[in-house]
């Protein structure tokens, strides 16, 4: 899709959070009302006919568009959070990312086998966080799982998409 307005409003921050990482800052997209509408409209167009019943937003930037899209599609939202943030019984999955190891959790009663799930996050780079979220979702055996990211980074030799062969995965921008 690579909408030029989105590309023009995306900020890159070199050497954050550590030297060698070129961080893509989606907050510049969220502060621009036109960008928010473009992203939401494109996401709705992609998923309006998929029968989505739950959207899993990955902490924390994934919560933003996941929530807006869930409201627009009339479905529920499930939070994939960092450890210790959810109050009830959780399942968890640890993963490696560009600059360390982390864990995400979901409530054990978040999804059931009748759900059609969309996993959403702001960025796909190495795919570690998304793969952990996917594994958590598959624990529930939903009818179908889709994945979406605002940005997919390929220009730095990253191949996160390769972790998801056979899964319908869309992105709004590829850089």
mmCIF file of C-alpha atoms in Angstrom:
data_model
loop_
_atom_site.group_PDB
_atom_site.id
_atom_site.type_symbol
_atom_site.label_atom_id
_atom_site.label_comp_id
_atom_site.label_asym_id
_atom_site.label_seq_id
_atom_site.Cartn_x
_atom_site.Cartn_y
_atom_site.Cartn_z
ATOM 1 C CA UNK A 1 0.000 0.000 0.000
ATOM 2 C CA UNK A 2 2.787 2.409 0.974
ATOM 3 C CA UNK A 3 0.610 5.510 1.118
ATOM 4 C CA UNK A 4 2.854 8.520 0.547
ATOM 5 C CA UNK A 5 1.213 10.572 3.319
ATOM 6 C CA UNK A 6 2.045 7.825 5.815
ATOM 7 C CA UNK A 7 5.606 7.482 4.550
ATOM 8 C CA UNK A 8 6.105 11.263 4.708
ATOM 9 C CA UNK A 9 4.938 11.344 8.343
ATOM 10 C CA UNK A 10 6.939 8.392 9.651
ATOM 11 C CA UNK A 11 9.920 9.358 11.798
ATOM 12 C CA UNK A 12 13.121 7.304 11.993
ATOM 13 C CA UNK A 13 15.412 7.599 15.011
ATOM 14 C CA UNK A 14 18.922 6.206 14.521
ATOM 15 C CA UNK A 15 20.637 4.295 17.339
ATOM 16 C CA UNK A 16 17.507 3.888 19.494
ATOM 17 C CA UNK A 17 17.113 2.086 21.846
ATOM 18 C CA UNK A 18 20.718 1.051 21.204
ATOM 19 C CA UNK A 19 23.431 1.697 18.657
ATOM 20 C CA UNK A 20 22.731 0.108 15.278
ATOM 21 C CA UNK A 21 18.916 0.102 15.596
ATOM 22 C CA UNK A 22 17.036 2.495 13.289
ATOM 23 C CA UNK A 23 13.803 2.892 15.279
ATOM 24 C CA UNK A 24 10.627 3.641 13.311
ATOM 25 C CA UNK A 25 8.474 5.947 15.425
ATOM 26 C CA UNK A 26 4.773 5.524 14.628
ATOM 27 C CA UNK A 27 3.773 8.215 17.136
ATOM 28 C CA UNK A 28 4.244 10.743 14.332
ATOM 29 C CA UNK A 29 1.513 8.883 12.410
ATOM 30 C CA UNK A 30 -0.851 8.815 15.392
ATOM 31 C CA UNK A 31 -0.563 12.556 16.074
ATOM 32 C CA UNK A 32 -1.653 13.356 12.517
ATOM 33 C CA UNK A 33 -5.443 13.054 12.078
ATOM 34 C CA UNK A 34 -5.127 12.452 8.331
ATOM 35 C CA UNK A 35 -2.702 9.565 8.935
ATOM 36 C CA UNK A 36 -4.983 8.013 11.552
ATOM 37 C CA UNK A 37 -7.911 8.109 9.128
ATOM 38 C CA UNK A 38 -5.835 6.685 6.273
ATOM 39 C CA UNK A 39 -4.600 3.800 8.433
ATOM 40 C CA UNK A 40 -8.034 3.046 9.873
ATOM 41 C CA UNK A 41 -9.729 3.185 6.471
ATOM 42 C CA UNK A 42 -7.113 0.885 4.911
ATOM 43 C CA UNK A 43 -7.404 -1.581 7.805
ATOM 44 C CA UNK A 44 -11.203 -1.597 7.587
ATOM 45 C CA UNK A 45 -11.045 -2.251 3.870
ATOM 46 C CA UNK A 46 -8.673 -5.185 4.415
ATOM 47 C CA UNK A 47 -10.710 -6.843 7.175
ATOM 48 C CA UNK A 48 -14.357 -5.795 6.802
ATOM 49 C CA UNK A 49 -15.388 -9.095 5.177
ATOM 50 C CA UNK A 50 -13.181 -11.510 7.157
ATOM 51 C CA UNK A 51 -15.604 -12.199 10.025
ATOM 52 C CA UNK A 52 -13.167 -10.939 12.667
ATOM 53 C CA UNK A 53 -14.539 -11.476 16.186
ATOM 54 C CA UNK A 54 -11.432 -10.493 18.208
ATOM 55 C CA UNK A 55 -8.433 -8.293 17.555
ATOM 56 C CA UNK A 56 -5.306 -8.961 19.592
ATOM 57 C CA UNK A 57 -3.396 -5.727 20.140
ATOM 58 C CA UNK A 58 0.250 -6.176 21.107
ATOM 59 C CA UNK A 59 1.624 -3.882 23.834
ATOM 60 C CA UNK A 60 1.663 -1.058 23.594
ATOM 61 C CA UNK A 61 1.510 0.676 20.246
ATOM 62 C CA UNK A 62 -0.567 -2.170 18.835
ATOM 63 C CA UNK A 63 -3.375 -1.235 21.231
ATOM 64 C CA UNK A 64 -4.082 2.023 19.394
ATOM 65 C CA UNK A 65 -5.193 0.880 15.954
ATOM 66 C CA UNK A 66 -6.454 -2.455 17.295
ATOM 67 C CA UNK A 67 -8.922 -0.553 19.470
ATOM 68 C CA UNK A 68 -10.030 1.805 16.718
ATOM 69 C CA UNK A 69 -10.427 -1.056 14.246
ATOM 70 C CA UNK A 70 -12.337 -3.201 16.761
ATOM 71 C CA UNK A 71 -14.787 -0.345 17.299
ATOM 72 C CA UNK A 72 -15.203 0.095 13.547
ATOM 73 C CA UNK A 73 -15.613 -3.659 12.846
ATOM 74 C CA UNK A 74 -17.822 -4.291 15.878
ATOM 75 C CA UNK A 75 -15.598 -6.939 17.454
ATOM 76 C CA UNK A 76 -13.779 -7.435 20.740
ATOM 77 C CA UNK A 77 -10.222 -6.518 21.614
ATOM 78 C CA UNK A 78 -7.742 -8.707 23.494
ATOM 79 C CA UNK A 79 -4.586 -7.301 25.025
ATOM 80 C CA UNK A 80 -1.211 -9.039 24.682
ATOM 81 C CA UNK A 81 0.718 -7.418 27.530
ATOM 82 C CA UNK A 82 4.081 -7.401 29.217
ATOM 83 C CA UNK A 83 4.351 -9.567 32.356
ATOM 84 C CA UNK A 84 2.489 -8.517 35.475
ATOM 85 C CA UNK A 85 0.041 -6.144 33.751
ATOM 86 C CA UNK A 86 -2.989 -8.447 33.532
ATOM 87 C CA UNK A 87 -4.908 -9.179 36.757
ATOM 88 C CA UNK A 88 -6.389 -12.644 36.075
ATOM 89 C CA UNK A 89 -4.864 -16.009 35.120
ATOM 90 C CA UNK A 90 -2.601 -15.712 32.062
ATOM 91 C CA UNK A 91 -0.688 -17.758 29.550
ATOM 92 C CA UNK A 92 2.705 -16.450 28.479
ATOM 93 C CA UNK A 93 5.270 -16.742 25.750
ATOM 94 C CA UNK A 94 8.887 -15.524 25.781
ATOM 95 C CA UNK A 95 10.747 -14.377 22.676
ATOM 96 C CA UNK A 96 13.938 -12.769 21.428
ATOM 97 C CA UNK A 97 13.932 -9.401 19.748
ATOM 98 C CA UNK A 98 16.502 -7.111 18.196
ATOM 99 C CA UNK A 99 17.783 -5.907 21.561
ATOM 100 C CA UNK A 100 16.992 -8.562 24.182
ATOM 101 C CA UNK A 101 14.513 -11.134 25.463
ATOM 102 C CA UNK A 102 10.948 -10.341 26.501
ATOM 103 C CA UNK A 103 7.667 -12.041 27.397
ATOM 104 C CA UNK A 104 4.027 -11.317 26.583
ATOM 105 C CA UNK A 105 0.905 -12.587 28.299
ATOM 106 C CA UNK A 106 -2.817 -12.909 27.603
ATOM 107 C CA UNK A 107 -5.701 -13.786 29.860
ATOM 108 C CA UNK A 108 -6.482 -17.498 29.699
ATOM 109 C CA UNK A 109 -10.129 -16.758 28.782
ATOM 110 C CA UNK A 110 -9.429 -14.204 26.011
ATOM 111 C CA UNK A 111 -10.288 -16.249 22.931
ATOM 112 C CA UNK A 112 -12.223 -19.409 22.137
ATOM 113 C CA UNK A 113 -12.436 -21.875 19.268
ATOM 114 C CA UNK A 114 -15.311 -19.961 17.634
ATOM 115 C CA UNK A 115 -13.282 -16.763 17.234
ATOM 116 C CA UNK A 116 -11.747 -15.375 14.073
ATOM 117 C CA UNK A 117 -8.709 -13.446 15.284
ATOM 118 C CA UNK A 118 -6.673 -10.604 13.864
ATOM 119 C CA UNK A 119 -3.311 -10.049 15.553
ATOM 120 C CA UNK A 120 -2.235 -6.417 15.136
ATOM 121 C CA UNK A 121 0.925 -4.512 15.984
ATOM 122 C CA UNK A 122 2.636 -1.388 14.756
ATOM 123 C CA UNK A 123 5.794 -2.995 13.390
ATOM 124 C CA UNK A 124 7.118 -6.254 11.962
ATOM 125 C CA UNK A 125 10.919 -6.479 12.056
ATOM 126 C CA UNK A 126 12.485 -9.746 13.238
ATOM 127 C CA UNK A 127 9.039 -11.150 14.034
ATOM 128 C CA UNK A 128 9.817 -12.304 17.579
ATOM 129 C CA UNK A 129 7.008 -10.429 19.309
ATOM 130 C CA UNK A 130 4.487 -11.311 16.629
ATOM 131 C CA UNK A 131 5.481 -14.982 16.699
ATOM 132 C CA UNK A 132 4.978 -15.056 20.472
ATOM 133 C CA UNK A 133 1.539 -13.461 20.061
ATOM 134 C CA UNK A 134 0.683 -15.956 17.337
ATOM 135 C CA UNK A 135 1.694 -18.876 19.583
ATOM 136 C CA UNK A 136 -0.481 -17.489 22.391
ATOM 137 C CA UNK A 137 -3.474 -17.164 20.066
ATOM 138 C CA UNK A 138 -3.003 -20.689 18.694
ATOM 139 C CA UNK A 139 -3.215 -22.020 22.252
ATOM 140 C CA UNK A 140 -6.971 -21.244 22.001
ATOM 141 C CA UNK A 141 -7.474 -22.997 18.614
ATOM 142 C CA UNK A 142 -9.483 -20.210 16.936
ATOM 143 C CA UNK A 143 -11.291 -20.822 13.632
ATOM 144 C CA UNK A 144 -8.873 -18.555 11.755
ATOM 145 C CA UNK A 145 -5.998 -16.186 12.515
ATOM 146 C CA UNK A 146 -4.890 -13.183 10.469
ATOM 147 C CA UNK A 147 -1.959 -10.853 11.114
ATOM 148 C CA UNK A 148 -1.507 -7.166 10.360
ATOM 149 C CA UNK A 149 1.190 -4.569 10.919
ATOM 150 C CA UNK A 150 1.328 -0.891 10.084
ATOM 151 C CA UNK A 151 5.004 -1.152 9.059
ATOM 152 C CA UNK A 152 7.086 -4.058 7.799
ATOM 153 C CA UNK A 153 10.823 -3.425 7.796
ATOM 154 C CA UNK A 154 12.726 -5.171 5.020
ATOM 155 C CA UNK A 155 15.394 -2.607 4.138
ATOM 156 C CA UNK A 156 17.724 -3.672 6.952
ATOM 157 C CA UNK A 157 17.877 -7.359 6.056
ATOM 158 C CA UNK A 158 15.015 -8.217 8.394
ATOM 159 C CA UNK A 159 12.717 -11.046 7.367
ATOM 160 C CA UNK A 160 10.052 -11.306 10.059
ATOM 161 C CA UNK A 161 7.447 -12.263 7.469
ATOM 162 C CA UNK A 162 9.293 -15.522 6.852
ATOM 163 C CA UNK A 163 8.149 -16.782 10.278
ATOM 164 C CA UNK A 164 4.522 -16.776 9.118
ATOM 165 C CA UNK A 165 4.346 -18.896 5.974
ATOM 166 C CA UNK A 166 0.787 -19.939 5.261
ATOM 167 C CA UNK A 167 -0.718 -17.191 7.444
ATOM 168 C CA UNK A 168 -2.516 -14.290 5.801
ATOM 169 C CA UNK A 169 -0.333 -11.319 6.780
ATOM 170 C CA UNK A 170 -0.799 -7.738 5.599
ATOM 171 C CA UNK A 171 1.090 -4.511 6.171
ATOM 172 C CA UNK A 172 0.226 -0.926 5.373
ATOM 173 C CA UNK A 173 3.835 0.075 4.630
ATOM 174 C CA UNK A 174 6.928 -1.854 3.611
ATOM 175 C CA UNK A 175 10.220 -0.058 4.123
#
